[in-house]
Short mmCIF file of C-alpha atoms in Angstrom, two decimals:
data_model
loop_
_atom_site.label_atom_id
_atom_site.label_comp_id
_atom_site.label_asym_id
_atom_site.label_seq_id
_atom_site.Cartn_x
_atom_site.Cartn_y
_atom_site.Cartn_z
CA MET S 1 15.38 46.11 -14.15
CA SER S 2 17.94 43.94 -12.37
CA ASP S 3 20.98 42.33 -13.98
CA HIS S 4 19.63 38.78 -14.04
CA GLU S 5 16.47 39.79 -15.88
CA LEU S 6 18.63 41.16 -18.66
CA ARG S 7 20.07 37.70 -19.26
CA VAL S 8 16.90 36.68 -21.13
CA SER S 9 14.98 39.03 -23.38
CA LYS S 10 11.54 40.46 -22.59
CA ILE S 11 8.63 38.87 -24.37
CA ARG S 12 5.67 40.61 -25.95
CA ASN S 13 2.98 38.05 -25.23
CA GLY S 14 3.13 34.83 -23.27
CA THR S 15 4.07 33.51 -19.83
CA VAL S 16 7.05 34.06 -17.56
CA ILE S 17 7.55 31.37 -14.94
CA ASP S 18 9.78 32.87 -12.30
CA HIS S 19 11.30 31.54 -9.09
CA VAL S 20 11.70 28.01 -10.38
CA ALA S 21 14.14 26.02 -8.23
CA ALA S 22 17.60 26.02 -9.79
CA GLY S 23 18.03 23.13 -12.18
CA GLN S 24 14.32 22.52 -12.79
CA ALA S 25 13.78 24.65 -15.90
CA LEU S 26 14.03 21.75 -18.33
CA ASN S 27 11.59 19.74 -16.24
CA VAL S 28 9.17 22.67 -16.32
CA LEU S 29 9.31 22.61 -20.10
CA ALA S 30 8.79 18.85 -20.06
CA ILE S 31 5.70 19.17 -17.89
CA LEU S 32 4.31 21.76 -20.26
CA GLY S 33 5.13 19.57 -23.24
CA ILE S 34 7.24 22.29 -24.78
CA ASP S 35 10.12 21.12 -26.92
CA GLY S 36 10.18 23.90 -29.50
CA SER S 37 8.62 21.75 -32.19
CA ALA S 38 5.52 23.97 -32.31
CA GLY S 39 7.62 26.98 -33.17
CA GLU S 40 7.05 28.86 -29.93
CA GLY S 41 9.82 31.09 -28.65
CA VAL S 42 11.34 29.84 -25.41
CA SER S 43 13.93 31.58 -23.26
CA ILE S 44 15.54 29.96 -20.26
CA GLY S 45 17.69 31.41 -17.52
CA MET S 46 19.36 28.87 -15.27
CA ASN S 47 21.10 29.42 -11.96
CA VAL S 48 20.50 33.16 -11.99
CA PRO S 49 20.84 35.03 -8.69
CA SER S 50 17.68 35.32 -6.60
CA ASP S 51 17.06 37.18 -3.35
CA ARG S 52 14.44 34.62 -2.31
CA LEU S 53 16.00 31.37 -3.51
CA GLY S 54 19.71 32.15 -3.76
CA ARG S 55 19.77 30.68 -7.24
CA LYS S 56 16.77 30.15 -9.46
CA ASP S 57 15.68 29.26 -12.99
CA ILE S 58 13.36 31.37 -15.09
CA VAL S 59 11.37 30.27 -18.14
CA LYS S 60 9.75 32.56 -20.70
CA VAL S 61 7.36 31.10 -23.25
CA GLU S 62 6.12 33.34 -26.04
CA ASP S 63 2.53 33.34 -27.31
CA ARG S 64 1.28 30.87 -24.76
CA GLU S 65 -0.67 31.43 -21.54
CA LEU S 66 -0.67 28.60 -19.03
CA SER S 67 -3.92 26.91 -18.06
CA GLN S 68 -4.86 26.30 -14.44
CA SER S 69 -4.14 22.57 -14.74
CA GLU S 70 -0.70 23.28 -16.15
CA VAL S 71 0.01 25.60 -13.25
CA GLU S 72 -1.09 22.91 -10.80
CA VAL S 73 1.28 20.29 -12.08
CA LEU S 74 4.09 22.83 -12.14
CA SER S 75 3.68 23.12 -8.39
CA LEU S 76 5.00 19.60 -7.92
CA ILE S 77 8.49 20.51 -9.01
CA ALA S 78 8.41 24.29 -8.59
CA PRO S 79 6.34 25.04 -5.48
CA GLU S 80 7.85 28.51 -5.12
CA ALA S 81 7.19 29.51 -8.73
CA SER S 82 5.29 32.60 -9.74
CA ILE S 83 3.38 32.84 -13.00
CA ASN S 84 3.30 36.09 -14.91
CA ILE S 85 1.00 36.44 -17.89
CA ILE S 86 2.39 39.00 -20.35
CA ARG S 87 0.37 40.92 -22.91
CA ASP S 88 1.96 43.61 -25.04
CA TYR S 89 5.04 43.62 -22.78
CA ASP S 90 3.01 44.27 -19.61
CA VAL S 91 2.32 41.86 -16.74
CA VAL S 92 -1.47 41.59 -16.74
CA GLU S 93 -1.76 38.73 -14.27
CA LYS S 94 0.60 37.51 -11.58
CA SER S 95 -0.04 34.44 -9.43
CA ARG S 96 1.65 31.80 -7.32
CA VAL S 97 1.20 28.11 -8.06
CA ASP S 98 -1.26 25.99 -6.06
CA ARG S 99 -0.72 22.35 -5.31
CA PRO S 100 -3.37 20.05 -6.86
CA GLU S 101 -5.09 17.23 -4.96
CA SER S 102 -3.96 14.64 -7.50
CA VAL S 103 -2.04 14.19 -10.73
CA VAL S 104 -3.02 11.62 -13.36
CA GLY S 105 -0.83 10.24 -16.10
CA LEU S 106 2.04 12.61 -15.42
CA LEU S 107 4.42 10.66 -13.20
CA SER S 108 5.56 7.07 -13.36
CA CYS S 109 5.68 5.20 -10.08
CA PRO S 110 9.26 4.56 -8.95
CA ASN S 111 8.15 1.27 -7.36
CA ARG S 112 9.04 -1.15 -10.12
CA ASN S 113 6.65 -3.70 -8.63
CA CYS S 114 3.67 -1.35 -8.84
CA ILE S 115 0.82 -2.50 -11.08
CA THR S 116 1.03 0.81 -12.97
CA ASN S 117 4.38 -0.35 -14.33
CA ASP S 118 2.84 -3.52 -15.75
CA ASP S 119 1.26 -3.44 -19.17
CA GLU S 120 -2.24 -2.63 -17.91
CA PRO S 121 -4.77 -0.18 -19.42
CA ILE S 122 -4.53 2.41 -16.65
CA ALA S 123 -2.87 5.77 -16.15
CA SER S 124 -0.70 6.42 -13.15
CA LYS S 125 -2.45 8.37 -10.42
CA PHE S 126 -0.88 10.15 -7.47
CA THR S 127 -2.45 12.03 -4.61
CA VAL S 128 -0.50 15.03 -3.40
CA VAL S 129 0.60 14.81 0.24
CA ASP S 130 2.32 17.40 2.42
CA ASP S 131 5.77 17.18 0.93
CA GLY S 132 5.43 14.77 -1.96
CA VAL S 133 3.07 12.57 -3.92
CA ARG S 134 1.61 9.15 -3.21
CA CYS S 135 0.75 6.44 -5.72
CA THR S 136 -2.96 5.66 -5.51
CA TYR S 137 -2.31 2.03 -6.40
CA CYS S 138 0.77 0.80 -4.50
CA GLU S 139 0.65 3.65 -1.92
CA ASN S 140 4.37 4.34 -2.34
CA ILE S 141 5.33 7.89 -1.35
CA VAL S 142 7.69 9.96 -3.49
CA ARG S 143 9.21 12.93 -1.72
CA ASP S 144 12.56 13.59 -3.34
CA ASP S 145 13.41 14.04 -6.98
CA ILE S 146 9.82 14.00 -8.19
CA ALA S 147 10.99 15.33 -11.53
CA ASP S 148 12.96 12.11 -12.05
CA HIS S 149 9.64 10.29 -12.34
CA LEU S 150 8.00 12.55 -14.88
CA ASP S 151 6.32 10.40 -17.48
CA VAL S 152 7.54 12.72 -20.24
CA GLN S 153 10.86 13.12 -21.95
CA THR S 154 13.19 15.93 -20.88
CA MET L 1 -17.37 1.55 -9.75
CA ARG L 2 -18.86 -0.16 -6.73
CA GLN L 3 -17.21 0.55 -3.41
CA ASP L 4 -17.83 -2.76 -1.65
CA HIS L 5 -14.48 -4.40 -2.14
CA LEU L 6 -11.82 -5.34 0.41
CA ILE L 7 -8.59 -3.88 -0.93
CA SER L 8 -6.61 -2.42 1.96
CA ALA L 9 -6.78 -2.62 5.72
CA ALA L 10 -6.26 1.12 5.70
CA ASN L 11 -9.89 1.39 4.61
CA LEU L 12 -11.22 -0.69 7.51
CA SER L 13 -13.03 1.07 10.35
CA ARG L 14 -13.41 -0.21 13.87
CA GLU L 15 -17.13 -0.72 13.25
CA GLY L 16 -16.48 -2.60 10.02
CA ILE L 17 -13.91 -4.84 11.65
CA GLU L 18 -16.11 -5.61 14.64
CA ALA L 19 -19.05 -6.43 12.38
CA VAL L 20 -17.00 -9.09 10.58
CA LEU L 21 -15.52 -10.48 13.80
CA ASP L 22 -18.94 -10.64 15.49
CA ARG L 23 -20.36 -12.47 12.50
CA ALA L 24 -17.38 -14.85 12.52
CA ALA L 25 -18.04 -15.58 16.19
CA ALA L 26 -21.68 -16.34 15.39
CA ILE L 27 -20.60 -18.70 12.60
CA ASP L 28 -18.10 -20.35 14.92
CA ALA L 29 -20.86 -20.92 17.48
CA ASP L 30 -23.39 -22.33 15.01
CA PRO L 31 -21.84 -23.22 11.64
CA ALA L 32 -24.87 -25.29 10.59
CA ALA L 33 -27.01 -22.14 10.49
CA TYR L 34 -24.90 -20.83 7.60
CA ARG L 35 -24.64 -24.03 5.60
CA GLN L 36 -27.02 -23.01 2.81
CA ARG L 37 -26.76 -19.25 3.21
CA HIS L 38 -25.23 -18.67 -0.23
CA ALA L 39 -26.34 -21.77 -2.10
CA GLY L 40 -25.78 -21.31 -5.81
CA ALA L 41 -23.30 -18.46 -5.41
CA VAL L 42 -19.94 -18.76 -7.16
CA LEU L 43 -16.60 -17.42 -5.93
CA ALA L 44 -13.72 -17.05 -8.40
CA LEU L 45 -10.24 -17.83 -7.08
CA CYS L 46 -7.70 -15.88 -9.15
CA PHE L 47 -4.27 -16.62 -7.72
CA PHE L 48 -1.41 -15.31 -9.81
CA GLU L 49 1.04 -16.49 -7.13
CA PRO L 50 1.28 -19.83 -5.39
CA SER L 51 -0.87 -20.09 -2.27
CA THR L 52 -1.95 -22.94 -0.07
CA ARG L 53 -3.57 -21.61 3.09
CA THR L 54 -5.28 -18.51 1.77
CA LYS L 55 -6.63 -20.20 -1.33
CA MET L 56 -7.83 -23.31 0.50
CA SER L 57 -9.45 -21.30 3.26
CA PHE L 58 -11.40 -19.12 0.83
CA ASP L 59 -12.39 -22.26 -1.06
CA THR L 60 -13.53 -23.97 2.13
CA ALA L 61 -15.29 -20.87 3.44
CA MET L 62 -17.35 -20.48 0.27
CA LYS L 63 -18.32 -24.15 0.22
CA ARG L 64 -19.35 -24.04 3.87
CA LEU L 65 -21.70 -21.19 2.96
CA GLY L 66 -23.33 -23.49 0.40
CA GLY L 67 -21.64 -21.91 -2.60
CA THR L 68 -19.11 -23.17 -5.10
CA THR L 69 -15.77 -21.96 -6.41
CA VAL L 70 -14.12 -21.70 -9.80
CA ASP L 71 -10.34 -21.65 -9.91
CA MET L 72 -8.30 -20.13 -12.72
CA GLY L 73 -5.51 -22.57 -11.94
CA THR L 74 -1.85 -21.74 -12.19
CA VAL L 75 -0.57 -18.81 -14.22
CA GLU L 76 1.29 -21.25 -16.46
CA SER L 77 -1.96 -22.93 -17.46
CA SER L 78 -4.02 -19.75 -17.90
CA SER L 79 -4.51 -17.11 -20.56
CA VAL L 80 -2.17 -14.86 -18.57
CA LYS L 81 0.62 -16.93 -20.07
CA LYS L 82 -0.60 -15.69 -23.47
CA GLY L 83 -0.15 -12.09 -22.40
CA GLU L 84 -3.66 -11.20 -21.24
CA THR L 85 -3.81 -8.18 -18.94
CA LEU L 86 -5.12 -8.46 -15.40
CA ALA L 87 -7.80 -5.93 -16.30
CA ASP L 88 -9.10 -8.23 -19.05
CA THR L 89 -8.87 -11.32 -16.86
CA VAL L 90 -11.04 -9.92 -14.08
CA ARG L 91 -13.55 -8.46 -16.55
CA VAL L 92 -14.02 -11.90 -18.04
CA VAL L 93 -14.14 -13.67 -14.67
CA GLU L 94 -16.71 -11.17 -13.42
CA GLY L 95 -19.15 -12.80 -15.82
CA TYR L 96 -18.59 -16.19 -14.23
CA ALA L 97 -18.76 -15.40 -10.55
CA ASP L 98 -20.53 -13.45 -7.82
CA ALA L 99 -17.28 -12.40 -6.17
CA ILE L 100 -13.56 -12.55 -6.91
CA VAL L 101 -10.60 -13.30 -4.65
CA LEU L 102 -7.37 -12.04 -6.17
CA ARG L 103 -3.74 -12.65 -5.32
CA HIS L 104 -1.16 -10.98 -7.55
CA PRO L 105 2.58 -10.30 -7.34
CA SER L 106 2.26 -6.57 -8.16
CA GLU L 107 1.44 -3.97 -5.52
CA GLY L 108 -1.79 -2.15 -6.26
CA ALA L 109 -3.10 -5.02 -8.42
CA ALA L 110 -6.28 -5.48 -6.38
CA LYS L 111 -6.95 -1.76 -6.34
CA MET L 112 -6.62 -1.61 -10.11
CA ALA L 113 -8.68 -4.76 -10.69
CA SER L 114 -11.49 -3.42 -8.50
CA GLU L 115 -11.86 -0.50 -10.89
CA PHE L 116 -12.81 -2.87 -13.70
CA VAL L 117 -15.47 -5.03 -12.00
CA ASP L 118 -18.84 -4.62 -10.33
CA VAL L 119 -18.76 -7.82 -8.29
CA PRO L 120 -17.06 -7.66 -4.86
CA LEU L 121 -13.31 -8.20 -5.05
CA VAL L 122 -11.13 -9.28 -2.15
CA ASN L 123 -7.41 -8.60 -2.09
CA ALA L 124 -5.76 -11.86 -1.02
CA GLY L 125 -2.27 -10.35 -1.22
CA ASP L 126 -0.72 -7.89 -3.68
CA GLY L 127 3.06 -8.19 -3.72
CA ALA L 128 4.52 -6.55 -0.64
CA GLY L 129 1.39 -4.42 -0.30
CA GLN L 130 -1.60 -5.61 1.68
CA HIS L 131 -3.36 -8.79 2.83
CA PRO L 132 -6.48 -7.54 4.60
CA SER L 133 -8.41 -10.81 4.98
CA GLN L 134 -5.42 -12.25 6.85
CA THR L 135 -5.61 -9.23 9.11
CA LEU L 136 -9.26 -9.90 9.92
CA LEU L 137 -8.43 -13.41 11.09
CA ASP L 138 -5.41 -12.06 12.99
CA LEU L 139 -7.66 -9.59 14.78
CA TYR L 140 -10.23 -12.30 15.49
CA THR L 141 -7.50 -14.40 17.08
CA ILE L 142 -6.15 -11.50 19.13
CA ARG L 143 -9.66 -10.66 20.30
CA GLU L 144 -10.26 -14.25 21.38
CA ARG L 145 -7.06 -14.29 23.43
CA ALA L 146 -6.70 -10.79 24.81
CA GLY L 147 -9.39 -8.42 23.56
CA LEU L 148 -8.55 -5.57 21.22
CA ASP L 149 -7.91 -2.62 23.54
CA ASP L 150 -5.22 -1.69 26.05
CA LEU L 151 -2.76 -4.05 24.40
CA SER L 152 0.94 -4.13 23.58
CA VAL L 153 1.51 -5.90 20.29
CA GLY L 154 5.00 -6.74 19.02
CA ILE L 155 5.39 -7.37 15.29
CA MET L 156 8.71 -8.94 14.37
CA GLY L 157 10.56 -10.08 11.25
CA ASP L 158 10.47 -8.80 7.69
CA LEU L 159 8.46 -5.64 8.17
CA LYS L 160 9.54 -4.11 4.89
CA TYR L 161 8.10 -6.68 2.49
CA GLY L 162 5.59 -8.40 4.79
CA ARG L 163 2.13 -7.58 3.48
CA THR L 164 0.42 -9.19 6.48
CA VAL L 165 2.38 -6.80 8.69
CA HIS L 166 1.38 -3.73 6.69
CA SER L 167 -2.31 -4.64 6.88
CA LEU L 168 -2.19 -5.53 10.57
CA ALA L 169 -0.39 -2.28 11.45
CA HIS L 170 -3.05 -0.24 9.66
CA ALA L 171 -5.94 -2.14 11.24
CA LEU L 172 -4.56 -1.89 14.79
CA THR L 173 -4.72 1.91 14.60
CA ASN L 174 -8.48 1.51 15.12
CA PHE L 175 -7.87 0.19 18.62
CA ASP L 176 -6.07 1.21 21.80
CA VAL L 177 -2.91 -0.71 20.95
CA ARG L 178 0.74 0.10 21.50
CA GLN L 179 2.58 -1.22 18.46
CA HIS L 180 6.21 -2.36 18.74
CA PHE L 181 8.02 -3.16 15.49
CA ILE L 182 11.10 -5.35 15.82
CA SER L 183 13.32 -5.91 12.79
CA PRO L 184 16.80 -5.52 11.35
CA GLU L 185 17.39 -1.95 10.21
CA SER L 186 17.29 -3.07 6.57
CA LEU L 187 13.83 -4.60 6.94
CA ARG L 188 12.03 -1.89 8.92
CA LEU L 189 8.53 -0.75 7.97
CA PRO L 190 8.30 1.01 4.61
CA ARG L 191 7.93 4.77 4.55
CA ASN L 192 4.30 4.79 3.44
CA VAL L 193 3.19 2.61 6.37
CA ARG L 194 5.16 4.70 8.87
CA PHE L 195 3.56 7.79 7.32
CA ASP L 196 0.06 6.36 7.84
CA LEU L 197 0.78 5.29 11.41
CA HIS L 198 2.09 8.75 12.20
CA GLU L 199 -0.92 10.41 10.56
CA SER L 200 -3.32 8.23 12.56
CA GLY L 201 -1.63 9.14 15.85
CA ALA L 202 -0.82 5.51 16.58
CA GLN L 203 1.43 4.62 19.53
CA VAL L 204 4.43 3.17 17.72
CA ARG L 205 7.98 2.25 18.69
CA GLU L 206 10.63 0.59 16.54
CA HIS L 207 13.30 -1.78 17.88
CA THR L 208 16.14 -3.86 16.51
CA GLU L 209 16.09 -6.32 19.43
CA LEU L 210 13.21 -8.20 20.98
CA ASP L 211 14.69 -8.31 24.49
CA ALA L 212 13.94 -4.68 25.21
CA VAL L 213 10.22 -5.03 24.75
CA LEU L 214 9.28 -8.71 25.15
CA PRO L 215 8.26 -8.59 28.85
CA GLU L 216 5.52 -6.04 28.21
CA LEU L 217 3.92 -7.72 25.18
CA ASP L 218 0.45 -9.29 25.10
CA VAL L 219 0.97 -10.50 21.53
CA LEU L 220 4.11 -11.29 19.56
CA TYR L 221 3.38 -11.53 15.82
CA VAL L 222 6.32 -13.25 14.10
CA THR L 223 6.90 -13.23 10.35
CA ARG L 224 9.40 -15.00 8.18
CA ILE L 225 12.59 -13.20 7.19
CA GLN L 226 12.75 -14.09 3.54
CA ARG L 227 16.01 -15.56 2.35
CA GLU L 228 15.54 -14.19 -1.16
CA ARG L 229 15.79 -10.62 0.17
CA PHE L 230 19.45 -11.10 0.98
CA PRO L 231 22.12 -11.28 -1.72
CA ASP L 232 24.49 -12.94 0.74
CA GLU L 233 23.49 -16.24 2.36
CA ASN L 234 25.74 -15.62 5.40
CA GLU L 235 24.17 -12.24 6.03
CA TYR L 236 20.74 -13.86 5.91
CA ARG L 237 21.75 -16.55 8.39
CA ALA L 238 23.23 -14.03 10.81
CA ILE L 239 20.11 -11.88 10.83
CA ALA L 240 17.54 -14.68 10.75
CA GLY L 241 19.16 -16.33 13.78
CA GLU L 242 18.71 -13.17 15.84
CA TYR L 243 14.97 -13.18 15.26
CA ARG L 244 14.28 -16.81 16.12
CA ILE L 245 11.87 -17.66 18.93
CA ASP L 246 12.38 -20.67 21.18
CA GLU L 247 11.54 -21.60 24.77
CA GLU L 248 14.66 -19.90 26.06
CA THR L 249 13.73 -16.65 24.34
CA LEU L 250 10.25 -16.81 25.80
CA ALA L 251 11.49 -17.21 29.37
CA ALA L 252 11.33 -13.42 29.67
CA ALA L 253 7.78 -13.23 28.32
CA ARG L 254 4.56 -12.85 30.26
CA ASP L 255 2.74 -16.12 30.90
CA ASP L 256 -0.26 -15.01 28.85
CA LEU L 257 1.73 -13.93 25.79
CA SER L 258 0.25 -15.10 22.48
CA VAL L 259 2.79 -15.97 19.79
CA MET L 260 1.22 -15.58 16.37
CA HIS L 261 2.45 -16.19 12.82
CA PRO L 262 0.63 -15.95 9.46
CA LEU L 263 2.40 -19.16 8.35
CA PRO L 264 4.14 -20.78 6.65
CA ARG L 265 7.05 -20.65 9.07
CA VAL L 266 10.50 -21.93 8.26
CA ASP L 267 12.64 -21.86 11.39
CA GLU L 268 11.74 -18.53 13.00
CA ILE L 269 9.68 -20.33 15.66
CA ALA L 270 11.24 -23.49 17.11
CA PRO L 271 8.95 -26.55 17.11
CA GLU L 272 9.32 -26.77 20.90
CA VAL L 273 7.15 -23.64 21.18
CA ASP L 274 4.23 -25.53 19.57
CA GLU L 275 3.50 -27.39 22.78
CA THR L 276 3.47 -24.32 25.00
CA GLU L 277 0.56 -22.08 25.97
CA TYR L 278 2.18 -19.31 23.95
CA ALA L 279 1.56 -20.99 20.59
CA THR L 280 -1.47 -19.43 18.93
CA TYR L 281 -0.53 -19.77 15.26
CA PHE L 282 -2.41 -22.95 14.44
CA GLN L 283 -5.60 -21.66 16.02
CA GLN L 284 -4.97 -18.46 14.08
CA ALA L 285 -4.89 -20.45 10.83
CA HIS L 286 -8.08 -22.34 11.75
CA ASN L 287 -9.81 -19.03 12.38
CA GLY L 288 -9.40 -18.26 8.69
CA ILE L 289 -12.52 -20.28 7.92
CA PRO L 290 -15.16 -18.54 10.08
CA VAL L 291 -13.61 -15.14 9.42
CA ARG L 292 -13.56 -15.61 5.65
CA MET L 293 -17.09 -17.05 5.81
CA ALA L 294 -18.17 -13.89 7.64
CA LEU L 295 -16.36 -11.66 5.16
CA LEU L 296 -17.86 -13.39 2.11
CA ASP L 297 -21.29 -13.48 3.75
CA GLY L 298 -21.22 -9.72 4.21
CA LEU L 299 -19.96 -8.96 0.70
CA LEU L 300 -22.33 -11.35 -1.07
CA THR L 301 -25.36 -10.29 0.96
CA ARG L 302 -24.75 -6.61 0.30
CA ALA L 303 -24.10 -7.31 -3.39
CA LYS L 304 -27.57 -8.86 -3.59
CA GLY L 305 -29.00 -5.75 -1.97
CA GLY L 306 -29.71 -7.44 1.32
CA LYS L 307 -28.92 -6.35 4.85
CA ARG L 308 -26.29 -7.94 6.98
#
């Protein structure tokens, strides 16, 4: 066990999201809708040393296993992340995130003149392009700081 | 959701474009043959922004096909003023009309509206987004003057916010056209349009000065640099003056150059150009009628289940 893994305690059951880009841990929790109000145990390591990333964040959520759709949206802000499902302290499943084809209702369009920012009965919809996402309505492309446009509170 | 709307020029194929232009040419040659083609049909004109040319040309086109139009009037006099959503407006209007023409100040408005209606919907301009029916008449005009392949087309002015430019750039990728974009650095093409041009493999070059490329152009498409985009009036004047076309500018152009403009112009093309062989913009505006007749004819015929 390396030093940085000791910074946050092991969990018995749940999910460990590893290799999150440094500084994105709180956005990962926002995407998952986790704010502690449901009583789940959450451990966060931020800016811990990483051989692969230099610095990384790590998120451990007790008693919750991520769904495929949750893993997909994670890929938008943490494309290098790995997902470890833990049962009785053992890793029973380990996977990398896959980028989805589209995300609906998750991001707000940064183009203030986009119809999705008017008071219309539609959800935002973005298609995922090579290195970003693209609004299906105004066709604006978001490449940098995607997490800034999350339609959830951090 | 039906698919037979005209929302973005990015969705136009070469075959689709040529079908509309061929039909427009047939209408131009024999307008009387189309006079009662859509008798009894109703076209709704929903313009959430002021418009003269586009609105009048759709109105005229529908009437010349034998149909009628209903006009929602100005935003100030409509239920929009009471806070009605666009989604509700088009769902109500769908019950009144066989097709809808929509202009709206928000980008993506036509795309969204098309998801709520089953009648054909035409995007007549959505903010700084797209204006595909203008592009069809632009292409018709270019084809009349120079054909649509092996061309050098210069597009100059406000490329960032100019919806006619965005649509034209997308549509030209269907043809063998070298596209030259001439603008101040601050008004260059938006990232999403450059992305699409790159993805399509289009031959594209960007310039800040017209001089470098003018002699090789077959078409120079001029657009207005909008004063409201500049916080400083002096900065606007300095830039706008650099992108003004007059007879002296055109001395370096080929004799068969076509100067086009979606209109209205302010002072980006000097009146003295009007009397030259270069001036194509008024013919371009006139072409709006047969092209929009052809577009509406296709949409209404297919909506009735008929063949074009």
